[in-house]
Amino acid sequence: MPKIIVVTSGKGGVGKTTTSASFASGLALRGNKTVVIDFDVGLRNLDLIMGCERRVVYDIINVINNEVSLKQALIKDKHCDNLYVLPASQTRDKDALNLEAVGRILDELKESFDCIVCDSPAGIEHGAFSAMYYADEALIVTNPEVSSVRDSDRILGILAAKSKRAVEGLDPVKEHLLVTRYDPKRVAAGEMLSVDDIQEILRIPLIGVIPESESVLQASNSGTPAIHLEKSDVAEAYRDLVARFMGDEVPMRFTTAEKAGFLKRLFGGR
């Protein structure tokens, strides 16, 4: 049965779009026919991270306004045969996202796709609400800092009270915690919240930890989802995330600092 998964958080800059691109790519690499939708109308960054910005002709608002068909607006990903992108508009207002029309688009996508990933904009306004309203599952993305965790808690409240599942009295949206930009050394130094701290506040199951890495920025600038970066911790972490989402038993990595070897300690390395 097709799944609608929203990637969301209250705070901006936590890595939602980076996660949406890599998560959707990972699902496609596992054999799932997947589409990832950019709901950030007015800004639109998903196409840049996916490396398809020059191929955007039509967008989700064109589809909502019945100017083009859904098939015309979908862009096939250049890395994965099973992956498609539905971009947002840069020239329209977020209020152009009609909730009923979004539902029709999602229903049409369900006929052809196994997984529908909704990349939510930051905040709790109309665009974010449109992205999360129809969700079956949610990746709650947070950084290990108090303001990010507090904003994620607000999003959990909205999912529990205002999602379609909540309104219709269905089973609740299945929530997963994803901690991004995690640095175990800074956690040990008391500069960041630990994974345990975050879980104690949000009280939802941890599905992944993405380590802090400069390679994420490099990947974004090159239009390549981070999951495709060979021999990088970030790519491994995103592959672990996808495997856990698919039901595999995978040990949680990247939560503890590596101990310095004997030679490093001897010569003052950290």
C-alpha positions as MATLAB code, in Angstrom:
seq = 'MPKIIVVTSGKGGVGKTTTSASFASGLALRGNKTVVIDFDVGLRNLDLIMGCERRVVYDIINVINNEVSLKQALIKDKHCDNLYVLPASQTRDKDALNLEAVGRILDELKESFDCIVCDSPAGIEHGAFSAMYYADEALIVTNPEVSSVRDSDRILGILAAKSKRAVEGLDPVKEHLLVTRYDPKRVAAGEMLSVDDIQEILRIPLIGVIPESESVLQASNSGTPAIHLEKSDVAEAYRDLVARFMGDEVPMRFTTAEKAGFLKRLFGGR';
ca = [
       0.000    0.000    0.000;
       1.430    3.453   -0.919;
       2.764    5.572    1.933;
       2.798    9.344    2.298;
       5.783   10.417    4.417;
       6.303   14.033    5.459;
       9.771   15.315    6.361;
       9.133   18.141    8.788;
      10.265   20.265   11.727;
       9.333   23.640   13.115;
      12.722   25.273   12.676;
      14.419   26.210    9.427;
      17.930   25.120    8.525;
      17.827   21.740   10.255;
      18.266   19.692    7.082;
      14.718   18.849    5.957;
      15.341   19.256    2.236;
      18.723   17.520    2.428;
      16.972   14.686    4.248;
      14.029   14.586    1.825;
      16.418   14.248   -1.134;
      18.541   11.507    0.430;
      15.629    9.661    2.037;
      13.649    9.590   -1.209;
      16.768    8.519   -3.124;
      17.405    5.753   -0.610;
      13.842    4.459   -0.896;
      14.181    4.402   -4.687;
      17.523    2.592   -4.482;
      15.749   -0.061   -2.403;
      13.353   -0.711   -5.294;
      10.439    1.516   -4.277;
       8.925    3.725   -6.964;
       9.206    7.067   -5.192;
       8.235   10.694   -5.751;
       9.470   13.603   -3.635;
       7.380   16.801   -3.536;
       8.657   20.283   -2.695;
       6.017   22.153   -0.677;
       8.167   25.252   -0.130;
       6.223   27.454   -2.559;
       7.963   30.776   -3.149;
      11.471   29.528   -2.378;
      11.993   26.077   -3.966;
      15.299   24.419   -3.078;
      14.645   20.709   -3.546;
      15.326   20.859   -7.284;
      18.762   22.374   -6.588;
      19.742   19.606   -4.183;
      18.392   16.979   -6.591;
      20.370   18.550   -9.440;
      17.344   19.045  -11.702;
      16.814   22.817  -11.491;
      17.469   23.320  -15.224;
      14.800   20.786  -16.117;
      11.959   22.447  -14.183;
       9.274   23.525  -16.650;
       6.082   23.095  -14.620;
       5.449   22.861  -10.876;
       2.888   21.761   -8.295;
       0.911   25.017   -8.591;
       0.571   24.519  -12.355;
      -0.946   21.117  -11.571;
      -3.240   22.506   -8.859;
      -4.502   25.172  -11.279;
      -5.139   22.511  -13.957;
      -2.722   24.240  -16.329;
      -0.821   20.982  -16.947;
      -1.163   17.328  -16.058;
       0.698   15.794  -13.135;
       2.721   13.686  -15.571;
       3.949   16.843  -17.336;
       5.210   18.369  -14.073;
       7.099   15.307  -12.769;
      10.861   15.240  -13.349;
      12.740   11.948  -13.519;
      15.776   11.851  -11.241;
      19.131   11.444  -12.973;
      20.568    9.158  -10.268;
      17.714    6.697   -9.635;
      15.399    5.083  -12.181;
      12.592    4.762   -9.604;
      12.644    8.389   -8.428;
      10.704   11.465   -9.571;
      10.562   15.080   -8.350;
       7.542   17.397   -8.224;
       8.989   20.905   -7.784;
       7.472   23.902   -6.039;
       6.823   27.273   -7.664;
       9.195   30.204   -7.133;
       6.710   32.824   -8.265;
       3.503   31.953   -6.415;
       2.389   32.490   -2.826;
       2.062   29.602   -0.361;
      -1.682   30.294   -0.185;
      -1.887   28.874   -3.718;
      -1.601   25.431   -2.080;
      -5.222   24.337   -1.936;
      -5.616   21.514    0.582;
      -8.312   19.764   -1.439;
      -6.225   19.994   -4.614;
      -3.152   18.666   -2.785;
      -5.269   15.689   -1.736;
      -6.248   15.041   -5.352;
      -2.593   15.138   -6.434;
      -1.592   12.712   -3.696;
      -4.448   10.351   -4.616;
      -3.281   10.368   -8.235;
       0.324    9.718   -7.187;
      -0.809    6.767   -5.060;
      -1.925    5.023   -8.233;
       1.657    4.893   -9.570;
       4.064    5.247   -6.611;
       4.975    3.174   -3.556;
       6.350    6.085   -1.518;
       5.401    9.780   -1.627;
       7.861   11.980    0.282;
       6.635   15.489    1.179;
       9.390   18.030    1.829;
       7.811   20.505    4.242;
       8.869   24.147    4.551;
       9.867   25.475    7.953;
       7.309   26.815   10.386;
       3.662   25.991   10.943;
       1.996   28.103    8.256;
      -0.056   26.994    5.246;
       2.715   25.338    3.224;
       3.900   23.224    6.132;
       0.342   22.271    7.073;
      -0.385   21.225    3.476;
       2.706   19.016    3.479;
       1.841   17.199    6.708;
      -1.976   17.045    6.591;
      -2.248   13.813    4.559;
       0.803   12.057    6.046;
       0.773    8.406    7.065;
       4.238    8.700    8.606;
       6.492   11.605    9.591;
      10.221   12.102    9.891;
      10.661   14.745   12.582;
      14.023   16.360   11.814;
      15.771   18.176   14.637;
      19.200   19.510   15.486;
      20.653   18.858   18.958;
      19.765   22.312   20.275;
      16.958   23.467   22.554;
      15.140   25.763   20.106;
      15.074   23.119   17.377;
      13.757   20.447   19.737;
      11.089   22.783   21.135;
       9.871   23.620   17.623;
       9.756   19.918   16.741;
       7.580   19.333   19.799;
       5.126   21.902   18.419;
       4.990   20.008   15.123;
       4.213   16.773   16.974;
       1.263   18.529   18.580;
      -0.084   19.581   15.178;
       0.293   16.067   13.751;
      -1.546   14.643   16.761;
      -4.421   17.127   16.606;
      -4.815   18.534   13.092;
      -3.622   15.918   10.581;
      -6.236   14.169    8.429;
      -5.753   11.003   10.472;
      -6.402   12.914   13.706;
      -9.438   14.765   12.337;
     -11.025   11.541   11.033;
     -10.192    9.493   14.137;
      -7.914    7.075   12.273;
      -4.679    5.516   13.528;
      -2.265    8.353   14.363;
       0.561    9.438   12.076;
       3.548    7.181   12.749;
       6.329    9.457   13.997;
      10.085    8.926   13.681;
      12.840   11.079   15.186;
      15.824   11.991   13.007;
      18.654   13.946   14.625;
      20.839   15.834   12.142;
      24.132   17.748   12.417;
      25.113   15.629   15.425;
      28.627   16.019   16.837;
      29.385   13.566   19.701;
      32.470   15.566   20.759;
      30.400   18.706   21.258;
      27.766   16.660   23.084;
      30.471   15.339   25.426;
      31.646   18.921   25.988;
      28.134   19.991   26.969;
      27.696   22.188   23.882;
      24.868   20.129   22.353;
      21.961   18.058   23.571;
      22.541   14.318   23.518;
      20.335   11.884   21.621;
      19.004   10.691   24.980;
      18.147   14.269   25.973;
      16.213   14.806   22.744;
      14.331   11.525   23.061;
      13.410   12.335   26.661;
      11.840   15.621   25.521;
      10.054   14.450   22.348;
       9.176   10.892   23.392;
       9.146    9.408   19.877;
      11.258    6.533   18.486;
      14.696    7.392   17.124;
      15.151    6.252   13.520;
      18.490    7.834   12.681;
      21.400   10.121   13.545;
      23.108   12.113   10.788;
      26.587   13.339   11.762;
      27.767   16.910   11.228;
      29.779   16.986    8.018;
      31.077   19.491    5.480;
      30.311   16.963    2.758;
      26.591   17.812    3.041;
      27.258   21.347    1.802;
      29.502   20.044   -0.972;
      26.793   17.611   -2.065;
      24.103   20.328   -2.065;
      26.264   22.672   -4.127;
      26.897   19.953   -6.699;
      23.227   18.943   -6.970;
      23.836   15.464   -5.568;
      21.808   14.025   -2.661;
      24.189   13.237    0.204;
      23.286    9.541    0.161;
      25.245    9.215   -3.100;
      28.532   10.449   -1.566;
      30.911    7.502   -1.658;
      32.717    6.552    1.567;
      31.119    9.315    3.661;
      29.600    8.965    7.125;
      26.603   11.037    6.032;
      25.803    8.681    3.158;
      26.120    5.675    5.473;
      23.858    7.359    8.038;
      21.164    8.036    5.437;
      21.390    4.445    4.164;
      20.943    3.261    7.762;
      17.894    5.544    8.105;
      16.263    4.081    4.998;
      17.048    0.516    6.082;
      15.409    1.089    9.479;
      12.376    2.685    7.833;
      12.063   -0.425    5.658;
      12.087   -2.592    8.784;
      15.705   -3.776    8.887;
      17.495   -4.180   12.211;
      20.446   -1.792   11.947;
      22.638   -0.696   14.890;
      22.563    3.053   15.630;
      25.880    4.602   14.613;
      27.509    8.033   14.850;
      26.272    8.692   18.394;
      29.602    8.412   20.213;
      32.938   10.141   19.644;
      35.765    8.048   18.272;
      38.552    7.534   20.770;
      41.945    8.805   19.685;
      44.469    6.106   18.882;
      47.668    5.606   20.868;
      49.865    7.619   18.466;
      47.392   10.504   18.386;
      47.261   10.612   22.161;
      51.040   10.376   22.374;
      51.582   13.307   20.037;
      48.715   15.433   21.323;
      46.094   14.639   18.684;
      42.445   14.978   19.535;
];
